[in-house]
Amino acid sequence: MNFGCVSHEILIRPFERDDVPMVLGLMHELAVFERYSEKFRVRESDIVEHGLGDSPCFGVFVAEVDGGVAGIAVYYIVPWTYDLKPVLVLKELFVSKGFRGLGVGGEAFG
């Protein structure tokens, strides 16, 4: 992808155990941005248990830009609705301040 004069490699992938500290950091950064950081209670163990456990309640896609984690998309799946088909619901989409303007949220997650 080419954004202006600089080309950036953007990779979107499901998160893994090694990503948990960075995912937590971005979740906290979002809490600060949306002004609820004083109520933020998520810990690494919560992300592991509820996102990577045997029956995950949510999933996370991470966006890597030039090898660094730039953003996250947190989602959950409704197993079925009126038509008996699963639906993916996007809960949070956040791109860290230093990576905004590169098209990560619009191009990569869109």
mmCIF file of N, CA and C in Angstrom:
data_model
loop_
_atom_site.group_PDB
_atom_site.id
_atom_site.type_symbol
_atom_site.label_atom_id
_atom_site.label_comp_id
_atom_site.label_asym_id
_atom_site.label_seq_id
_atom_site.Cartn_x
_atom_site.Cartn_y
_atom_site.Cartn_z
ATOM 1 N N MET A 1 0.838 -1.169 0.000
ATOM 2 C CA MET A 1 0.000 0.000 0.000
ATOM 3 C C MET A 1 0.884 1.233 0.000
ATOM 4 N N ASN A 2 0.466 2.260 -0.680
ATOM 5 C CA ASN A 2 1.233 3.486 -0.739
ATOM 6 C C ASN A 2 0.386 4.630 -0.213
ATOM 7 N N PHE A 3 0.838 5.277 0.852
ATOM 8 C CA PHE A 3 0.141 6.401 1.461
ATOM 9 C C PHE A 3 1.020 7.635 1.295
ATOM 10 N N GLY A 4 0.697 8.443 0.314
ATOM 11 C CA GLY A 4 1.504 9.627 0.058
ATOM 12 C C GLY A 4 2.863 9.228 -0.477
ATOM 13 N N CYS A 5 3.895 9.812 0.072
ATOM 14 C CA CYS A 5 5.253 9.570 -0.405
ATOM 15 C C CYS A 5 5.880 8.325 0.207
ATOM 16 N N VAL A 6 5.348 7.881 1.330
ATOM 17 C CA VAL A 6 5.967 6.791 2.063
ATOM 18 C C VAL A 6 5.126 5.531 1.918
ATOM 19 N N SER A 7 5.783 4.423 1.659
ATOM 20 C CA SER A 7 5.090 3.148 1.550
ATOM 21 C C SER A 7 5.212 2.391 2.866
ATOM 22 N N HIS A 8 4.080 1.852 3.331
ATOM 23 C CA HIS A 8 4.071 1.112 4.585
ATOM 24 C C HIS A 8 3.478 -0.271 4.352
ATOM 25 N N GLU A 9 4.101 -1.262 4.928
ATOM 26 C CA GLU A 9 3.597 -2.630 4.884
ATOM 27 C C GLU A 9 2.586 -2.799 6.007
ATOM 28 N N ILE A 10 1.326 -3.092 5.675
ATOM 29 C CA ILE A 10 0.280 -3.291 6.674
ATOM 30 C C ILE A 10 -0.146 -4.748 6.626
ATOM 31 N N LEU A 11 -0.135 -5.382 7.793
ATOM 32 C CA LEU A 11 -0.543 -6.778 7.917
ATOM 33 C C LEU A 11 -1.643 -6.865 8.966
ATOM 34 N N ILE A 12 -2.754 -7.501 8.618
ATOM 35 C CA ILE A 12 -3.847 -7.730 9.558
ATOM 36 C C ILE A 12 -3.857 -9.225 9.870
ATOM 37 N N ARG A 13 -3.906 -9.541 11.175
ATOM 38 C CA ARG A 13 -3.898 -10.950 11.570
ATOM 39 C C ARG A 13 -4.597 -11.117 12.914
ATOM 40 N N PRO A 14 -5.063 -12.336 13.205
ATOM 41 C CA PRO A 14 -5.633 -12.596 14.536
ATOM 42 C C PRO A 14 -4.538 -12.477 15.594
ATOM 43 N N PHE A 15 -4.925 -12.033 16.772
ATOM 44 C CA PHE A 15 -3.924 -11.885 17.821
ATOM 45 C C PHE A 15 -3.529 -13.236 18.396
ATOM 46 N N GLU A 16 -2.349 -13.249 18.991
ATOM 47 C CA GLU A 16 -1.768 -14.445 19.600
ATOM 48 C C GLU A 16 -1.346 -14.107 21.026
ATOM 49 N N ARG A 17 -0.949 -15.104 21.770
ATOM 50 C CA ARG A 17 -0.549 -14.913 23.173
ATOM 51 C C ARG A 17 0.533 -13.845 23.329
ATOM 52 N N ASP A 18 1.501 -13.837 22.424
ATOM 53 C CA ASP A 18 2.591 -12.854 22.509
ATOM 54 C C ASP A 18 2.111 -11.418 22.299
ATOM 55 N N ASP A 19 0.934 -11.237 21.704
ATOM 56 C CA ASP A 19 0.390 -9.905 21.449
ATOM 57 C C ASP A 19 -0.350 -9.313 22.642
ATOM 58 N N VAL A 20 -0.627 -10.119 23.652
ATOM 59 C CA VAL A 20 -1.493 -9.689 24.757
ATOM 60 C C VAL A 20 -1.006 -8.399 25.423
ATOM 61 N N PRO A 21 0.278 -8.234 25.750
ATOM 62 C CA PRO A 21 0.696 -6.966 26.372
ATOM 63 C C PRO A 21 0.417 -5.748 25.478
ATOM 64 N N MET A 22 0.649 -5.889 24.185
ATOM 65 C CA MET A 22 0.403 -4.772 23.264
ATOM 66 C C MET A 22 -1.089 -4.513 23.107
ATOM 67 N N VAL A 23 -1.886 -5.579 23.043
ATOM 68 C CA VAL A 23 -3.340 -5.421 22.949
ATOM 69 C C VAL A 23 -3.855 -4.699 24.194
ATOM 70 N N LEU A 24 -3.382 -5.101 25.359
ATOM 71 C CA LEU A 24 -3.784 -4.437 26.594
ATOM 72 C C LEU A 24 -3.380 -2.962 26.570
ATOM 73 N N GLY A 25 -2.192 -2.685 26.098
ATOM 74 C CA GLY A 25 -1.741 -1.294 26.006
ATOM 75 C C GLY A 25 -2.624 -0.461 25.096
ATOM 76 N N LEU A 26 -3.024 -1.024 23.965
ATOM 77 C CA LEU A 26 -3.895 -0.294 23.049
ATOM 78 C C LEU A 26 -5.305 -0.150 23.615
ATOM 79 N N MET A 27 -5.777 -1.163 24.340
ATOM 80 C CA MET A 27 -7.079 -1.040 25.001
ATOM 81 C C MET A 27 -7.045 0.090 26.026
ATOM 82 N N HIS A 28 -5.946 0.181 26.770
ATOM 83 C CA HIS A 28 -5.816 1.265 27.752
ATOM 84 C C HIS A 28 -5.697 2.613 27.049
ATOM 85 N N GLU A 29 -4.951 2.657 25.957
ATOM 86 C CA GLU A 29 -4.823 3.899 25.184
ATOM 87 C C GLU A 29 -6.196 4.360 24.689
ATOM 88 N N LEU A 30 -7.033 3.418 24.264
ATOM 89 C CA LEU A 30 -8.400 3.746 23.858
ATOM 90 C C LEU A 30 -9.195 4.294 25.047
ATOM 91 N N ALA A 31 -9.039 3.678 26.209
ATOM 92 C CA ALA A 31 -9.745 4.147 27.408
ATOM 93 C C ALA A 31 -9.344 5.583 27.750
ATOM 94 N N VAL A 32 -8.076 5.903 27.596
ATOM 95 C CA VAL A 32 -7.617 7.277 27.839
ATOM 96 C C VAL A 32 -8.237 8.204 26.799
ATOM 97 N N PHE A 33 -8.200 7.807 25.533
ATOM 98 C CA PHE A 33 -8.742 8.620 24.441
ATOM 99 C C PHE A 33 -10.228 8.891 24.640
ATOM 100 N N GLU A 34 -10.970 7.892 25.101
ATOM 101 C CA GLU A 34 -12.418 8.040 25.283
ATOM 102 C C GLU A 34 -12.788 8.484 26.702
ATOM 103 N N ARG A 35 -11.784 8.761 27.512
ATOM 104 C CA ARG A 35 -11.945 9.319 28.860
ATOM 105 C C ARG A 35 -12.685 8.407 29.838
ATOM 106 N N TYR A 36 -12.346 7.135 29.817
ATOM 107 C CA TYR A 36 -12.870 6.240 30.849
ATOM 108 C C TYR A 36 -11.740 5.428 31.498
ATOM 109 N N SER A 37 -10.523 5.946 31.427
ATOM 110 C CA SER A 37 -9.376 5.198 31.940
ATOM 111 C C SER A 37 -9.461 4.938 33.434
ATOM 112 N N GLU A 38 -10.127 5.816 34.195
ATOM 113 C CA GLU A 38 -10.250 5.595 35.634
ATOM 114 C C GLU A 38 -11.142 4.391 35.946
ATOM 115 N N LYS A 39 -11.943 3.960 34.987
ATOM 116 C CA LYS A 39 -12.810 2.797 35.171
ATOM 117 C C LYS A 39 -12.238 1.540 34.508
ATOM 118 N N PHE A 40 -11.140 1.668 33.810
ATOM 119 C CA PHE A 40 -10.547 0.568 33.049
ATOM 120 C C PHE A 40 -9.987 -0.481 34.004
ATOM 121 N N ARG A 41 -10.440 -1.720 33.881
ATOM 122 C CA ARG A 41 -10.029 -2.784 34.812
ATOM 123 C C ARG A 41 -9.466 -4.031 34.120
ATOM 124 N N VAL A 42 -9.311 -4.011 32.822
ATOM 125 C CA VAL A 42 -8.857 -5.191 32.081
ATOM 126 C C VAL A 42 -7.393 -5.474 32.405
ATOM 127 N N ARG A 43 -7.090 -6.756 32.588
ATOM 128 C CA ARG A 43 -5.713 -7.207 32.844
ATOM 129 C C ARG A 43 -5.312 -8.197 31.753
ATOM 130 N N GLU A 44 -4.039 -8.459 31.656
ATOM 131 C CA GLU A 44 -3.554 -9.439 30.671
ATOM 132 C C GLU A 44 -4.242 -10.780 30.865
ATOM 133 N N SER A 45 -4.400 -11.196 32.101
ATOM 134 C CA SER A 45 -5.022 -12.499 32.365
ATOM 135 C C SER A 45 -6.472 -12.544 31.862
ATOM 136 N N ASP A 46 -7.166 -11.411 31.886
ATOM 137 C CA ASP A 46 -8.535 -11.353 31.362
ATOM 138 C C ASP A 46 -8.545 -11.571 29.851
ATOM 139 N N ILE A 47 -7.601 -10.940 29.181
ATOM 140 C CA ILE A 47 -7.519 -11.077 27.721
ATOM 141 C C ILE A 47 -7.189 -12.512 27.342
ATOM 142 N N VAL A 48 -6.261 -13.122 28.068
ATOM 143 C CA VAL A 48 -5.898 -14.509 27.790
ATOM 144 C C VAL A 48 -7.086 -15.431 28.032
ATOM 145 N N GLU A 49 -7.705 -15.290 29.201
ATOM 146 C CA GLU A 49 -8.815 -16.181 29.559
ATOM 147 C C GLU A 49 -10.019 -16.025 28.637
ATOM 148 N N HIS A 50 -10.422 -14.790 28.385
ATOM 149 C CA HIS A 50 -11.661 -14.559 27.640
ATOM 150 C C HIS A 50 -11.473 -14.415 26.136
ATOM 151 N N GLY A 51 -10.238 -14.193 25.695
ATOM 152 C CA GLY A 51 -9.988 -14.034 24.264
ATOM 153 C C GLY A 51 -9.230 -15.177 23.627
ATOM 154 N N LEU A 52 -8.474 -15.922 24.441
ATOM 155 C CA LEU A 52 -7.666 -17.008 23.895
ATOM 156 C C LEU A 52 -7.954 -18.340 24.572
ATOM 157 N N GLY A 53 -8.921 -18.370 25.474
ATOM 158 C CA GLY A 53 -9.242 -19.594 26.200
ATOM 159 C C GLY A 53 -9.957 -20.611 25.332
ATOM 160 N N ASP A 54 -10.441 -21.655 25.975
ATOM 161 C CA ASP A 54 -11.119 -22.740 25.260
ATOM 162 C C ASP A 54 -12.403 -22.288 24.580
ATOM 163 N N SER A 55 -13.120 -21.344 25.180
ATOM 164 C CA SER A 55 -14.364 -20.813 24.615
ATOM 165 C C SER A 55 -14.292 -19.293 24.606
ATOM 166 N N PRO A 56 -13.564 -18.718 23.645
ATOM 167 C CA PRO A 56 -13.363 -17.267 23.651
ATOM 168 C C PRO A 56 -14.687 -16.493 23.545
ATOM 169 N N CYS A 57 -14.765 -15.403 24.293
ATOM 170 C CA CYS A 57 -15.929 -14.511 24.266
ATOM 171 C C CYS A 57 -15.748 -13.403 23.236
ATOM 172 N N PHE A 58 -14.517 -13.163 22.824
ATOM 173 C CA PHE A 58 -14.220 -12.112 21.858
ATOM 174 C C PHE A 58 -12.953 -12.497 21.103
ATOM 175 N N GLY A 59 -12.700 -11.776 20.044
ATOM 176 C CA GLY A 59 -11.474 -11.950 19.278
ATOM 177 C C GLY A 59 -10.860 -10.595 19.006
ATOM 178 N N VAL A 60 -9.615 -10.614 18.586
ATOM 179 C CA VAL A 60 -8.914 -9.380 18.262
ATOM 180 C C VAL A 60 -8.126 -9.602 16.982
ATOM 181 N N PHE A 61 -8.250 -8.667 16.058
ATOM 182 C CA PHE A 61 -7.343 -8.597 14.931
ATOM 183 C C PHE A 61 -6.367 -7.480 15.238
ATOM 184 N N VAL A 62 -5.100 -7.719 14.993
ATOM 185 C CA VAL A 62 -4.105 -6.670 15.160
ATOM 186 C C VAL A 62 -3.645 -6.213 13.785
ATOM 187 N N ALA A 63 -3.340 -4.940 13.710
ATOM 188 C CA ALA A 63 -2.769 -4.369 12.490
ATOM 189 C C ALA A 63 -1.314 -4.069 12.776
ATOM 190 N N GLU A 64 -0.451 -4.645 11.979
ATOM 191 C CA GLU A 64 0.975 -4.363 12.081
ATOM 192 C C GLU A 64 1.361 -3.437 10.947
ATOM 193 N N VAL A 65 2.120 -2.405 11.270
ATOM 194 C CA VAL A 65 2.659 -1.501 10.269
ATOM 195 C C VAL A 65 4.171 -1.554 10.396
ATOM 196 N N ASP A 66 4.810 -1.987 9.340
ATOM 197 C CA ASP A 66 6.267 -2.099 9.321
ATOM 198 C C ASP A 66 6.794 -2.864 10.537
ATOM 199 N N GLY A 67 6.048 -3.917 10.946
ATOM 200 C CA GLY A 67 6.476 -4.789 12.033
ATOM 201 C C GLY A 67 6.021 -4.386 13.422
ATOM 202 N N GLY A 68 5.432 -3.199 13.582
ATOM 203 C CA GLY A 68 4.946 -2.760 14.886
ATOM 204 C C GLY A 68 3.427 -2.818 14.939
ATOM 205 N N VAL A 69 2.864 -3.146 16.102
ATOM 206 C CA VAL A 69 1.407 -3.211 16.242
ATOM 207 C C VAL A 69 0.867 -1.789 16.284
ATOM 208 N N ALA A 70 0.025 -1.468 15.313
ATOM 209 C CA ALA A 70 -0.487 -0.112 15.138
ATOM 210 C C ALA A 70 -1.921 0.048 15.609
ATOM 211 N N GLY A 71 -2.674 -1.040 15.604
ATOM 212 C CA GLY A 71 -4.081 -0.926 15.963
ATOM 213 C C GLY A 71 -4.704 -2.270 16.233
ATOM 214 N N ILE A 72 -5.936 -2.197 16.752
ATOM 215 C CA ILE A 72 -6.682 -3.416 17.066
ATOM 216 C C ILE A 72 -8.133 -3.259 16.622
ATOM 217 N N ALA A 73 -8.720 -4.374 16.299
ATOM 218 C CA ALA A 73 -10.161 -4.471 16.065
ATOM 219 C C ALA A 73 -10.649 -5.585 16.978
ATOM 220 N N VAL A 74 -11.455 -5.219 17.960
ATOM 221 C CA VAL A 74 -12.000 -6.179 18.914
ATOM 222 C C VAL A 74 -13.408 -6.521 18.455
ATOM 223 N N TYR A 75 -13.708 -7.805 18.397
ATOM 224 C CA TYR A 75 -15.005 -8.232 17.885
ATOM 225 C C TYR A 75 -15.547 -9.395 18.709
ATOM 226 N N TYR A 76 -16.816 -9.643 18.537
ATOM 227 C CA TYR A 76 -17.423 -10.859 19.067
ATOM 228 C C TYR A 76 -18.375 -11.400 18.014
ATOM 229 N N ILE A 77 -18.717 -12.651 18.159
ATOM 230 C CA ILE A 77 -19.575 -13.306 17.167
ATOM 231 C C ILE A 77 -20.892 -13.681 17.812
ATOM 232 N N VAL A 78 -21.972 -13.273 17.173
ATOM 233 C CA VAL A 78 -23.304 -13.728 17.552
ATOM 234 C C VAL A 78 -23.515 -15.009 16.746
ATOM 235 N N PRO A 79 -23.662 -16.154 17.416
ATOM 236 C CA PRO A 79 -23.674 -17.434 16.703
ATOM 237 C C PRO A 79 -24.758 -17.552 15.633
ATOM 238 N N TRP A 80 -25.912 -16.948 15.885
ATOM 239 C CA TRP A 80 -26.953 -16.954 14.861
ATOM 240 C C TRP A 80 -27.974 -15.873 15.171
ATOM 241 N N THR A 81 -28.626 -15.430 14.125
ATOM 242 C CA THR A 81 -29.677 -14.429 14.256
ATOM 243 C C THR A 81 -30.924 -14.971 13.562
ATOM 244 N N TYR A 82 -31.771 -14.107 13.092
ATOM 245 C CA TYR A 82 -33.034 -14.512 12.486
ATOM 246 C C TYR A 82 -32.875 -15.469 11.314
ATOM 247 N N ASP A 83 -31.750 -15.401 10.627
ATOM 248 C CA ASP A 83 -31.548 -16.259 9.449
ATOM 249 C C ASP A 83 -30.629 -17.448 9.731
ATOM 250 N N LEU A 84 -30.341 -17.688 11.013
ATOM 251 C CA LEU A 84 -29.514 -18.815 11.459
ATOM 252 C C LEU A 84 -28.072 -18.741 10.959
ATOM 253 N N LYS A 85 -27.604 -17.530 10.656
ATOM 254 C CA LYS A 85 -26.225 -17.334 10.223
ATOM 255 C C LYS A 85 -25.479 -16.530 11.280
ATOM 256 N N PRO A 86 -24.195 -16.835 11.483
ATOM 257 C CA PRO A 86 -23.416 -16.063 12.458
ATOM 258 C C PRO A 86 -23.161 -14.641 11.970
ATOM 259 N N VAL A 87 -22.998 -13.736 12.927
ATOM 260 C CA VAL A 87 -22.721 -12.337 12.626
ATOM 261 C C VAL A 87 -21.515 -11.898 13.446
ATOM 262 N N LEU A 88 -20.562 -11.279 12.796
ATOM 263 C CA LEU A 88 -19.409 -10.710 13.485
ATOM 264 C C LEU A 88 -19.753 -9.257 13.830
ATOM 265 N N VAL A 89 -19.606 -8.901 15.108
ATOM 266 C CA VAL A 89 -19.915 -7.551 15.573
ATOM 267 C C VAL A 89 -18.616 -6.869 15.980
ATOM 268 N N LEU A 90 -18.320 -5.747 15.353
ATOM 269 C CA LEU A 90 -17.129 -4.982 15.684
ATOM 270 C C LEU A 90 -17.414 -4.160 16.933
ATOM 271 N N LYS A 91 -16.678 -4.424 17.998
ATOM 272 C CA LYS A 91 -16.874 -3.728 19.271
ATOM 273 C C LYS A 91 -16.001 -2.479 19.353
ATOM 274 N N GLU A 92 -14.730 -2.617 19.026
ATOM 275 C CA GLU A 92 -13.784 -1.502 19.096
ATOM 276 C C GLU A 92 -12.859 -1.543 17.893
ATOM 277 N N LEU A 93 -12.576 -0.387 17.353
ATOM 278 C CA LEU A 93 -11.556 -0.238 16.322
ATOM 279 C C LEU A 93 -10.690 0.927 16.767
ATOM 280 N N PHE A 94 -9.414 0.659 16.996
ATOM 281 C CA PHE A 94 -8.541 1.707 17.515
ATOM 282 C C PHE A 94 -7.185 1.633 16.840
ATOM 283 N N VAL A 95 -6.708 2.784 16.391
ATOM 284 C CA VAL A 95 -5.375 2.910 15.807
ATOM 285 C C VAL A 95 -4.590 3.871 16.696
ATOM 286 N N SER A 96 -3.438 3.437 17.132
ATOM 287 C CA SER A 96 -2.594 4.247 18.007
ATOM 288 C C SER A 96 -2.214 5.560 17.327
ATOM 289 N N LYS A 97 -2.101 6.601 18.126
ATOM 290 C CA LYS A 97 -1.887 7.956 17.618
ATOM 291 C C LYS A 97 -0.729 8.051 16.624
ATOM 292 N N GLY A 98 0.369 7.392 16.900
ATOM 293 C CA GLY A 98 1.533 7.469 16.025
ATOM 294 C C GLY A 98 1.347 6.839 14.654
ATOM 295 N N PHE A 99 0.261 6.074 14.471
ATOM 296 C CA PHE A 99 0.019 5.390 13.204
ATOM 297 C C PHE A 99 -1.196 5.929 12.456
ATOM 298 N N ARG A 100 -1.840 6.929 13.008
ATOM 299 C CA ARG A 100 -3.025 7.487 12.352
ATOM 300 C C ARG A 100 -2.622 8.239 11.095
ATOM 301 N N GLY A 101 -3.515 8.236 10.125
ATOM 302 C CA GLY A 101 -3.249 8.913 8.867
ATOM 303 C C GLY A 101 -2.566 8.041 7.838
ATOM 304 N N LEU A 102 -2.275 6.795 8.199
ATOM 305 C CA LEU A 102 -1.621 5.873 7.266
ATOM 306 C C LEU A 102 -2.628 4.977 6.550
ATOM 307 N N GLY A 103 -3.899 5.094 6.914
ATOM 308 C CA GLY A 103 -4.921 4.266 6.282
ATOM 309 C C GLY A 103 -5.143 2.945 6.973
ATOM 310 N N VAL A 104 -4.580 2.750 8.156
ATOM 311 C CA VAL A 104 -4.696 1.467 8.847
ATOM 312 C C VAL A 104 -6.153 1.127 9.132
ATOM 313 N N GLY A 105 -6.900 2.043 9.706
ATOM 314 C CA GLY A 105 -8.297 1.784 10.044
ATOM 315 C C GLY A 105 -9.190 1.677 8.838
ATOM 316 N N GLY A 106 -9.010 2.533 7.869
ATOM 317 C CA GLY A 106 -9.874 2.549 6.695
ATOM 318 C C GLY A 106 -9.535 1.507 5.659
ATOM 319 N N GLU A 107 -8.276 1.404 5.344
ATOM 320 C CA GLU A 107 -7.840 0.488 4.289
ATOM 321 C C GLU A 107 -7.710 -0.942 4.775
ATOM 322 N N ALA A 108 -7.059 -1.096 5.907
ATOM 323 C CA ALA A 108 -6.711 -2.427 6.362
ATOM 324 C C ALA A 108 -7.889 -3.150 7.038
ATOM 325 N N PHE A 109 -8.570 -2.478 7.960
ATOM 326 C CA PHE A 109 -9.680 -3.110 8.654
ATOM 327 C C PHE A 109 -10.969 -2.998 7.860
ATOM 328 N N GLY A 110 -11.054 -2.026 6.957
ATOM 329 C CA GLY A 110 -12.297 -1.783 6.230
ATOM 330 C C GLY A 110 -12.544 -2.843 5.242
#
